[in-house]
Coordinates of C-alpha atoms and ligand atoms in Angstrom, one line a residue:
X1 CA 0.0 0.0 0.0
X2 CA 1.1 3.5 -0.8
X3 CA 1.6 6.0 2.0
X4 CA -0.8 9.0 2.6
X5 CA -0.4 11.9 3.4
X6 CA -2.7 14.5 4.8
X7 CA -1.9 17.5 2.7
X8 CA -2.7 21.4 4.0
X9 CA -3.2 22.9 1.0
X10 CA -5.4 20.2 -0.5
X11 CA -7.2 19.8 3.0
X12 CA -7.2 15.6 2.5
X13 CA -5.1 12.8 2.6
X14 CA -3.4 12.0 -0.7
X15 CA -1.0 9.2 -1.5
X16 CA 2.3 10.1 -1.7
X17 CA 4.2 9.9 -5.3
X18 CA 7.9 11.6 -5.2
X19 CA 8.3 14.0 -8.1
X20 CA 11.8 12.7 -8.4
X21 CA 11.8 8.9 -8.1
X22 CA 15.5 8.9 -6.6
X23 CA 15.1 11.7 -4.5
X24 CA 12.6 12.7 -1.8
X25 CA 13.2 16.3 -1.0
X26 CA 11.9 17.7 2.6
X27 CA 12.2 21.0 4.0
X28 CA 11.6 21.5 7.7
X29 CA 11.6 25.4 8.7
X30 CA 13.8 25.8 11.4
X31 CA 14.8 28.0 14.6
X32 CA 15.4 31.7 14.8
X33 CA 18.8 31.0 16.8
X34 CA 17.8 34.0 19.8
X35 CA 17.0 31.8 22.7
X36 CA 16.9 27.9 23.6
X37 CA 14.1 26.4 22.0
X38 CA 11.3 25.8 24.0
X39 CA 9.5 22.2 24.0
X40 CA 6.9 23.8 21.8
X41 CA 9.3 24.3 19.3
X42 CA 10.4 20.8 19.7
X43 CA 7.8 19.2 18.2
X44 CA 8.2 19.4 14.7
X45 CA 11.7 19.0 14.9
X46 CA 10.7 15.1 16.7
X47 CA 7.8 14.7 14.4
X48 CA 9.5 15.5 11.1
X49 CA 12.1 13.7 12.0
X50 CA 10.5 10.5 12.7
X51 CA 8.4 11.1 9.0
X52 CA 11.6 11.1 7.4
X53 CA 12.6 8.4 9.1
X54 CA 10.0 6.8 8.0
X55 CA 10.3 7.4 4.4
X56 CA 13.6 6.4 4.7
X57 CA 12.3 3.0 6.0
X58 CA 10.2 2.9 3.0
X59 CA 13.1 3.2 0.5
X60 CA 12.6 6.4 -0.7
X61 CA 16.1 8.3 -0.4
X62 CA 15.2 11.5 1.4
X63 CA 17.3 14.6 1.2
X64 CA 16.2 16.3 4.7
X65 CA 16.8 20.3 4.7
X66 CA 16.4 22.7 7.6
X67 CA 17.6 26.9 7.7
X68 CA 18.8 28.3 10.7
X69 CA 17.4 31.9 10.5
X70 CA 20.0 34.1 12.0
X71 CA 19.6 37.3 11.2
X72 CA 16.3 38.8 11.9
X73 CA 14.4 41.7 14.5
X74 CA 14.5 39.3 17.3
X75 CA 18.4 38.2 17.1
X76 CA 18.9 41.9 17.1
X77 CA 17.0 42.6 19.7
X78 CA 18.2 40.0 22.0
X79 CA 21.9 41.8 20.9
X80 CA 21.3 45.0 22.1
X81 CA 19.4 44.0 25.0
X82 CA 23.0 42.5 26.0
X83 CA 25.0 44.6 24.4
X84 CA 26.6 42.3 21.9
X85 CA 26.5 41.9 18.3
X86 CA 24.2 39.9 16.8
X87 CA 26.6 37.2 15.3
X88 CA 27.4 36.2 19.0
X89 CA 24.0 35.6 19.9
X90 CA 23.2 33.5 16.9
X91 CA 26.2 31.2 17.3
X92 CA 25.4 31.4 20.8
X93 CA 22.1 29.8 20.3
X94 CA 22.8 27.8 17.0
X95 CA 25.3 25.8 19.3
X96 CA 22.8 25.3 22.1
X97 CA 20.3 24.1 19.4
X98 CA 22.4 21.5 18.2
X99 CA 23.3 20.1 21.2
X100 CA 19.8 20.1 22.0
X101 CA 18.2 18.1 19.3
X102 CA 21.5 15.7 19.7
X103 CA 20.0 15.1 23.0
X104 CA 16.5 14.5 21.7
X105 CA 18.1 12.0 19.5
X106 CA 16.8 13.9 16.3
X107 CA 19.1 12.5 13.5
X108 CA 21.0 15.9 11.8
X109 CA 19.4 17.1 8.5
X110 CA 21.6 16.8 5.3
X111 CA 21.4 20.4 5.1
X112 CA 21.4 23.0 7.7
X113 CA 21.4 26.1 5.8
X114 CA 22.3 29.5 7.9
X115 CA 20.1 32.7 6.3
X116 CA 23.2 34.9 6.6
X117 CA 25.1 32.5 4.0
X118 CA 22.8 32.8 1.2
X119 CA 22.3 36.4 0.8
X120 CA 23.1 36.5 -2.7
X121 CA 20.8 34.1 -3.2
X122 CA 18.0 35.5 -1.5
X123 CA 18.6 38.9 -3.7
X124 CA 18.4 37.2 -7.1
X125 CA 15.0 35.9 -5.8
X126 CA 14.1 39.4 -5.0
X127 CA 15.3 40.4 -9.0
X128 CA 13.3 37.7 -10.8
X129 CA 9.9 38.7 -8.6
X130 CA 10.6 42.3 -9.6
X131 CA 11.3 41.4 -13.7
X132 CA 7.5 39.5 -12.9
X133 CA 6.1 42.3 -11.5
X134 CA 5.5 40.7 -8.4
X135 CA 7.9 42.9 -6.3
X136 CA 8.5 46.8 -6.2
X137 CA 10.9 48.6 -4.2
X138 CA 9.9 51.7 -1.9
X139 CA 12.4 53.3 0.2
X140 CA 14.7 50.9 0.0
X141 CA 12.6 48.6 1.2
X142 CA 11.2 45.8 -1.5
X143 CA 7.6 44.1 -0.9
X144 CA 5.9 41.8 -2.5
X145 CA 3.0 42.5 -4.8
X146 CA -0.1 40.4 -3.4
X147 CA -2.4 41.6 -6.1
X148 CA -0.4 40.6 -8.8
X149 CA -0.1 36.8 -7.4
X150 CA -3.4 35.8 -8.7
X151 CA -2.9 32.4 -5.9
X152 CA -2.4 34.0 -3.0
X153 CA -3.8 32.7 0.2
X154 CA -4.3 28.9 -1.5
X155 CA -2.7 27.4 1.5
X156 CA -4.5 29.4 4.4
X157 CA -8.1 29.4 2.7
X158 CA -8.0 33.3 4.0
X159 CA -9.9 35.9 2.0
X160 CA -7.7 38.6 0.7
X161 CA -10.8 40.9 1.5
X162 CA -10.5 39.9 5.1
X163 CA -7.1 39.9 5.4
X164 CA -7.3 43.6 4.1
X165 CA -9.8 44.5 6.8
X166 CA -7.9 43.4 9.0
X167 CA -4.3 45.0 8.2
X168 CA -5.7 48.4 7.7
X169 CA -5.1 49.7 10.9
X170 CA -1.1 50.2 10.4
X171 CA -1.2 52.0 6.6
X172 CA 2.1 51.8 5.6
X173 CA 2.4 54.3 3.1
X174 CA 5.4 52.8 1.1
X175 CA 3.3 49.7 0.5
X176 CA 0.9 49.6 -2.3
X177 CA -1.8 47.4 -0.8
X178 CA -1.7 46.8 2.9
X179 CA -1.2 43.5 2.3
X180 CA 2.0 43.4 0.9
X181 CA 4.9 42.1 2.6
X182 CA 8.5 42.8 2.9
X183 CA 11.0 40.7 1.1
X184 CA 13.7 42.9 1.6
X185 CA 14.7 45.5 4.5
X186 CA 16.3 48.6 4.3
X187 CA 19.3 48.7 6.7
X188 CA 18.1 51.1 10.0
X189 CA 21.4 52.3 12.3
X190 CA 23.3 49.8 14.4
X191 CA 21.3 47.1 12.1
X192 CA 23.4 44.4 10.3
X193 CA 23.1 44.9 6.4
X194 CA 24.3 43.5 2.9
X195 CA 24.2 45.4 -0.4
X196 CA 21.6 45.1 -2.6
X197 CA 20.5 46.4 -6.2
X198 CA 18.1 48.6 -3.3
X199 CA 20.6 50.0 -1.0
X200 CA 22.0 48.5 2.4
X201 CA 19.7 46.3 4.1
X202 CA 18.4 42.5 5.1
X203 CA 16.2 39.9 3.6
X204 CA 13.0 39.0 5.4
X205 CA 12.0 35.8 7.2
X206 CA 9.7 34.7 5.0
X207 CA 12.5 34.7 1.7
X208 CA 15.0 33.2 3.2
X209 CA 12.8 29.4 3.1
X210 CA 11.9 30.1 -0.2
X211 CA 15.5 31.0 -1.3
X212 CA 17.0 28.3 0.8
X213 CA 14.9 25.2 0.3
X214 CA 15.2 25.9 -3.4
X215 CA 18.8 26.0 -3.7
X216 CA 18.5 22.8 -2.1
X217 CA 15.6 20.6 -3.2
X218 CA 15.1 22.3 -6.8
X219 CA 12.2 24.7 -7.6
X220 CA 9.3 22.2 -7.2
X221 CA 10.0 19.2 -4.4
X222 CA 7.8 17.2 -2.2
X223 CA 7.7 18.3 1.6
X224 CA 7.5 21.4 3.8
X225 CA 6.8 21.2 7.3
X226 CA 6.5 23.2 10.2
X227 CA 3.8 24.1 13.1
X228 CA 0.5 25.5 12.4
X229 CA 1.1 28.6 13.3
X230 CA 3.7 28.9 10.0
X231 CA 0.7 28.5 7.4
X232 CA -0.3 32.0 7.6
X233 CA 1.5 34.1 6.6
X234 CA 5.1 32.7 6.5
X235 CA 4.4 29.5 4.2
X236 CA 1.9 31.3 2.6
X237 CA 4.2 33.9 1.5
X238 CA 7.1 31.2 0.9
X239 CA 4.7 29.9 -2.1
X240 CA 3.6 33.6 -3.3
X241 CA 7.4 34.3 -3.8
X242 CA 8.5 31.2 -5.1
X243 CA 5.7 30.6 -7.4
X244 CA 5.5 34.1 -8.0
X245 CA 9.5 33.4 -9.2
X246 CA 9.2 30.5 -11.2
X247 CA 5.9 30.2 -12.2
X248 CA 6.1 26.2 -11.2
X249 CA 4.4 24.6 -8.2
X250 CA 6.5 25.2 -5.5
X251 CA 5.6 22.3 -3.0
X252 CA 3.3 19.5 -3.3
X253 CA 2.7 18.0 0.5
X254 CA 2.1 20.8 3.6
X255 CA 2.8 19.2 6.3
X256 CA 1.8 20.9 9.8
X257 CA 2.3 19.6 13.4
X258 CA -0.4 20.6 16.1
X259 CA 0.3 23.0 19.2
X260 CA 1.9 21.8 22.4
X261 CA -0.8 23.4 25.4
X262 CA -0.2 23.7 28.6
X263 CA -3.3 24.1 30.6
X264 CA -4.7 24.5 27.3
X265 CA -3.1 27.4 26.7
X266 CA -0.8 27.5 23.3
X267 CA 3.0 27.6 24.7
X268 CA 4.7 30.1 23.5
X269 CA 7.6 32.6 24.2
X270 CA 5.8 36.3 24.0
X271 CA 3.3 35.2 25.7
X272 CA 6.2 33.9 28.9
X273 CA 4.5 30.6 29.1
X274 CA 6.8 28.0 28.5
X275 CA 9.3 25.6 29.3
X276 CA 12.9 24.9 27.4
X277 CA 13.5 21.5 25.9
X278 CA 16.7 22.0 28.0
X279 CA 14.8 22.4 31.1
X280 CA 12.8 19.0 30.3
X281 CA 15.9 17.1 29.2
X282 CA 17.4 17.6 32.7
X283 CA 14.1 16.3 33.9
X284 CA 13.5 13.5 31.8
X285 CA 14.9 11.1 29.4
X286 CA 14.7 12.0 25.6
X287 CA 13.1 9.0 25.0
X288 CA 10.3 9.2 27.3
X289 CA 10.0 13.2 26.1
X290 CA 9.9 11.3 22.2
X291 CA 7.5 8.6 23.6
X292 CA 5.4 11.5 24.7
X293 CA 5.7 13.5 21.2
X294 CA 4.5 10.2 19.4
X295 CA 1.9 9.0 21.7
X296 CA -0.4 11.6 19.7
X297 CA -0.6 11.7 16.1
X298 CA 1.7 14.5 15.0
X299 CA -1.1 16.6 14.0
X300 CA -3.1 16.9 17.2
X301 CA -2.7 18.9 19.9
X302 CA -1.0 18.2 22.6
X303 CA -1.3 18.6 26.2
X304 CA 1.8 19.3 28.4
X305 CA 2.3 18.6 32.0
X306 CA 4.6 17.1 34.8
X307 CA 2.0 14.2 35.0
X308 CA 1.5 13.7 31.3
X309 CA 5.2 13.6 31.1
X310 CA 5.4 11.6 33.9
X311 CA 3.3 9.2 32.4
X312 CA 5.7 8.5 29.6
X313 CA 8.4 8.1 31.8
X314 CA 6.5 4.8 33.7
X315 CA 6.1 4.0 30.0
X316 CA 9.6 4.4 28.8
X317 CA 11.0 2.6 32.0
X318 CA 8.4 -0.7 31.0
X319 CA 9.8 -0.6 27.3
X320 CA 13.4 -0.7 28.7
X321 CA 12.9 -3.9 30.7
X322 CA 11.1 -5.1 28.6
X323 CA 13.4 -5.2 25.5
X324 CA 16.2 -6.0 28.0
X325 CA 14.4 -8.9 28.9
X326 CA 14.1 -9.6 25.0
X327 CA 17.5 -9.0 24.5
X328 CA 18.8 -11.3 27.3
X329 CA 16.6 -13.9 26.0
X330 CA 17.4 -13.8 22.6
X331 CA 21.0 -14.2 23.4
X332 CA 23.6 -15.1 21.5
X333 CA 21.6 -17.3 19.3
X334 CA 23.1 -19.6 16.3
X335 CA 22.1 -18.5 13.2
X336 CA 19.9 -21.1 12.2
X337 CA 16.8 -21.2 9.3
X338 CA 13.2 -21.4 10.7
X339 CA 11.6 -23.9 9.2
X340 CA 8.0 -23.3 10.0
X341 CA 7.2 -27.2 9.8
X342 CA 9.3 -27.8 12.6
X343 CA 7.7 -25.5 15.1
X344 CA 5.7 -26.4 18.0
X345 CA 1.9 -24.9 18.0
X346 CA 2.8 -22.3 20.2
X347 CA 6.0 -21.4 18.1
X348 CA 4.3 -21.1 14.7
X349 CA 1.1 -19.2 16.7
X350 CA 4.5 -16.4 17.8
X351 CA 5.8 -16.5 14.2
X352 CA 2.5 -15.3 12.7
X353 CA 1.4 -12.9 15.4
X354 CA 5.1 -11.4 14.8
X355 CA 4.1 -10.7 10.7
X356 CA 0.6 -9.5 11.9
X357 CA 2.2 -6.6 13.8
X358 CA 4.7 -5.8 11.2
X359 CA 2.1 -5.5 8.6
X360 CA -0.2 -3.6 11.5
X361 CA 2.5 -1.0 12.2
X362 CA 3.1 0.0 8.3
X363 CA -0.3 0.4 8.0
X364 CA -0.4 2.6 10.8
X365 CA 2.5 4.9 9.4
X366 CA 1.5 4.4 6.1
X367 CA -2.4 6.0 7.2
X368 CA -0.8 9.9 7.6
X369 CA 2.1 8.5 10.2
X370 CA -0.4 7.2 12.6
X371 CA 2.5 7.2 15.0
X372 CA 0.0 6.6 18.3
X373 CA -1.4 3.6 17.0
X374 CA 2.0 2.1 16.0
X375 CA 3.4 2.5 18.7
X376 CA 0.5 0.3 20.3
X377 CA 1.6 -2.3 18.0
X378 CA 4.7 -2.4 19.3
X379 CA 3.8 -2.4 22.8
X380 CA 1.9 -5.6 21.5
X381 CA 4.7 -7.2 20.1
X382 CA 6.4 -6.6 23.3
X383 CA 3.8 -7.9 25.6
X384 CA 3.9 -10.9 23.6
X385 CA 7.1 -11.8 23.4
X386 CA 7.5 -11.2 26.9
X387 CA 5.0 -13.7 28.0
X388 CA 6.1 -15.9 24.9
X389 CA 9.9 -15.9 27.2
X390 CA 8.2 -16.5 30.1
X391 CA 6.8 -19.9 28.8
X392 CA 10.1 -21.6 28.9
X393 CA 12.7 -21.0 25.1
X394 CA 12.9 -24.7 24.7
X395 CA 13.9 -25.2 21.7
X396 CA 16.4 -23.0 18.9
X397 CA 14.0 -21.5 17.0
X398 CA 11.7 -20.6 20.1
X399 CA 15.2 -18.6 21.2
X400 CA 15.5 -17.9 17.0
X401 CA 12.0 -16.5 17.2
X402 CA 12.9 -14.1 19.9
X403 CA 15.5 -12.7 18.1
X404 CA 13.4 -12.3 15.1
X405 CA 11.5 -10.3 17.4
X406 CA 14.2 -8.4 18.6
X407 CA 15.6 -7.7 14.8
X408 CA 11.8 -6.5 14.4
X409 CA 11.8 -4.3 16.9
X410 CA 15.2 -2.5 16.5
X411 CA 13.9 -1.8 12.9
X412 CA 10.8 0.1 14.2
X413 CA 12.6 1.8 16.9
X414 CA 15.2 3.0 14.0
X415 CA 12.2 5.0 13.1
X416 CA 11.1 6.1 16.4
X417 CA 13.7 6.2 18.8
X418 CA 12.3 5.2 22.2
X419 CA 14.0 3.0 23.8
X420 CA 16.2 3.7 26.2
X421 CA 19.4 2.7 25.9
X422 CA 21.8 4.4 27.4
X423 CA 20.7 2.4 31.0
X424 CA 21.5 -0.9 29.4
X425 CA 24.8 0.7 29.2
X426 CA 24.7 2.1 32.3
X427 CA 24.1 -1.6 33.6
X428 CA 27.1 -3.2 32.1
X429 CA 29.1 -0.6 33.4
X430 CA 28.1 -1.2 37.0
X431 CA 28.4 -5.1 36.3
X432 CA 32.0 -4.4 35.5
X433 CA 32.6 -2.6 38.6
X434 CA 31.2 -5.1 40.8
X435 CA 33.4 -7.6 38.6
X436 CA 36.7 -6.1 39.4
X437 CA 35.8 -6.0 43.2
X438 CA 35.4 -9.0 43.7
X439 CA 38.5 -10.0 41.4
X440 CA 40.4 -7.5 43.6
X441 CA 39.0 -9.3 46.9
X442 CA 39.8 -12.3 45.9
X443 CA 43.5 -11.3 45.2
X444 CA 43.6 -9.7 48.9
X445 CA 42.7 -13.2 49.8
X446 CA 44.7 -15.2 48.0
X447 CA 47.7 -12.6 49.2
X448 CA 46.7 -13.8 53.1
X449 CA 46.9 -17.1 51.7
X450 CA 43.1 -17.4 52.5
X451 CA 42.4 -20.0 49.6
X452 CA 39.3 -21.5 50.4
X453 CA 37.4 -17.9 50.2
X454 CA 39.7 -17.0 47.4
X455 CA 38.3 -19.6 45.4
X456 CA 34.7 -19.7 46.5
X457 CA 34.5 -16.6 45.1
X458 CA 36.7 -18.0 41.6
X459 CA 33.7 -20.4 41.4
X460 CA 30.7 -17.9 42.1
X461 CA 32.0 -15.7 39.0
X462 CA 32.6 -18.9 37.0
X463 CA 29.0 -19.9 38.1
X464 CA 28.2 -16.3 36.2
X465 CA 29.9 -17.5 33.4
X466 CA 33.2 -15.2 34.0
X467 CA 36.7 -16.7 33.7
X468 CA 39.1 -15.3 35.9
X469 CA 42.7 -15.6 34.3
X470 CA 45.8 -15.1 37.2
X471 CA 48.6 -13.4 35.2
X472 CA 52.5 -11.6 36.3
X473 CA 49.9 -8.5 36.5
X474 CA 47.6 -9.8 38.7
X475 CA 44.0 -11.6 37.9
X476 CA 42.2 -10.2 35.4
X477 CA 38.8 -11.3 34.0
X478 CA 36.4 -12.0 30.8
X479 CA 33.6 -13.5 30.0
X480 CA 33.2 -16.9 28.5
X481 CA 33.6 -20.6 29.3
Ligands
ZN501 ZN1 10.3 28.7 6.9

């Protein structure tokens, strides 16, 4: 079955079909590098992530781009609130946000693509929409002409009427219709600037996406995401001036993620109510924050709280054991062919439930990335192979089967990422230390000439399948027979 995907501007679900057949482009707007990034703003970034993930599952071979705005009011702003300039805050934060979405184990984009290195060609933009007539200048300033961009407001549904209404209370008197916006900036004092055919000045948000993710993908490609709150007006001016440019379709799947609430209030920084993803991550572990992301489909909203969150955590903590259990189980099997004749009733009724949840779970992804009711698939397949452990491996396949499972679910966690597994880690290390304790009191012993303690504990680790070896440098120890 093809994969759908619920698409803005068509307002339904339509199967997916790659304009290029060998390459799956995806554009995911990305931060204005001012502050941390709040857990709001970490949604998309998780969602997106896991959809391209998925694709990637699927075969197609995704080229995954995402801008860094750093130069814009904000960054400047934030600069002379601090008195610095505003290339320190923007590497400040671009750092931060890397290290951040490291932490959220969000795999890194093939392209991150900084607004202040692709001036030049956010200016030719400007030059082909003002050979169209779709951009004028006016003080320096350049705006885009709405009226002359016959599909403007497709992907918002929003009446130009309305929308004129609505701006009319700031007349700007450089601007032929109100609802023109600026594509480029003309430079004010203390501002950073770049020449331009118009003067000194700076490119505006909304060009910077258009200009970026064309360089990239090509002037028409497949996906561009972000939150809701991007439809209108930044993605609806992203298609106005690349359209407007080329005169091709610029994008042929919106995606949108839902807002994150709290107290069902939208989170958000002007309004002072939210929380960083930094300040979660020391609070939780990335996997439960991801297990709480993908709990909901990605285009619901979501509620945020301590309890919710807490919630995932229990969740997470189940899901650990549990595929360390699996793990353990599964061992170190022989590779050995199933040979479905040869399996006991209960094997063969394991084997098939194992294909009924791998068909369930890309049926699930494939239905808009039904990410909620995958990951209850897998919680199946988890359930079930615990209790299939706890009926006794006795045979090779049964212990065969339960690495099939295993296999199965690292593949599906590939896509979704939570799992921990850093504790596992964490576990072996501490098995180590106890390890080497005990080695070193048995040496102490041996030195006092204390054998019969000495080698009890020889025996106990030899019990735990350890072998202790007695070299000129002391004992040392592996595992093995
Ligand atoms: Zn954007």
């Amino acid at each position: 079955m093809a994969i759908q995907v619920y698409n803005t501007l068509t307002r339904k679900k339509e199967e997916y079909k790659p304009i290029n057949p060998h390459m799956t482009g995806f554009y995911v707007c990305g931060p204005t590098v001012y502050d941390y990034f709040h857990i709001g703003n970490a949604r998309p970034f998780i969602v997106f992530d896991v959809v391209r993930r998925y694709l990637i599952y699927r075969g197609y071979n995704v080229r995954y781009v995402m801008n860094l705005t750093d130069v814009d009011d904000k960054i400047i702003n934030r600069a002379n609130e601090r008195g610095v300039s505003s290339a320190e805050i923007s590497q400040k934060y671009i750092a931060a946000f890397f290290e951040d979405i490291q932490k959220l184990g969000v795999r890194p984009a093939d392209a991150y693509t900084k607004a202040t290195d692709h001036i030049t060609d956010m200016i030719t933009l400007i030059e082909r929409l003002v050979e169209n007539d779709m951009a004028y200048e006016s003080g320096g300033d350049v705006f885009f002409n709405v009226r002359n961009f016959e599909d403007y407001a497709k992907l918002s549904g929003k009446k130009l009427d309305e929308l004129q209404v609505g701006s009319r209370i700031a007349v700007d008197e450089r601007k032929k219709s109100p609802i023109d916006f600026v594509l480029w900036k003309a430079a004010k004092p203390g501002e950073p600037f770049w020449e331009s055919p118009w003067g000194n000045g700076r490119p505006g948000w909304h060009l910077e996406c258009s200009a970026m993710s064309m360089k990239y993908l090509g002037e028409s490609f497949d996906f561009h995401a972000g939150g809701l709150d991007l439809i209108f007006p930044h993605h609806e001016n992203e298609i106005a001036q690349s359209e407007g440019a080329t005169g091709k379709p610029f994008v042929r799947y919106w995606l949108h993620n839902g807002f994150l609430d709290i107290k069902g209030d939208k989170m958000s920084k002007s309004t002072g109510n939210f929380f960083t993803a930094r300040d979660i991550l020391e609070k939780y572990p990335a996997t439960a924050i991801r297990l709480f992301f993908l709990q909901k489909h990605y285009r619901s909203p979501i509620d945020f709280s301590d309890e919710v969150l807490q919630s995932a955590v229990t969740s997470n903590e189940r899901l650990r054991l549990s595929y360390q259990k699996i793990v353990e189980a599964a061992g170190d099997v022989e590779a050995i062919s199933i040979s479905e004749s040869d399996l006991t009733e209960e094997e063969k009724r394991f084997y098939s439930m194992l294909d009924g949840v791998h068909s369930e779970i890309l049926t699930a992804m494939d239905d808009d990335f039904n990410s909620p009711l995958a990951l209850g698939k897998m919680f199946d397949l988890f359930r079930e192979t615990n209790r299939f452990i706890d009926n006794g491996l006795q045979t090779a396949q049964s212990r065969q089967l339960v690495d099939l499972a295993r296999q199965r679910i690292d593949e599906y966690d590939s896509v979704f990422g939570v799992i921990d597994r850093s504790k596992a880690q964490v576990g072996q290390d501490k098995i180590n230390e106890v390890v080497s304790t005990m080695v070193e009191l048995r040496n102490a012993f041996r030195k006092e000439r204390n054998f019969a303690v000495a080698d009890k504990i020889r025996d106990a680790l030899a019990d735990a399948g350890l072998v202790i070896e007695d070299t000129p440098q002391g004992a040392k120890w592996r595992w093995g027979a």
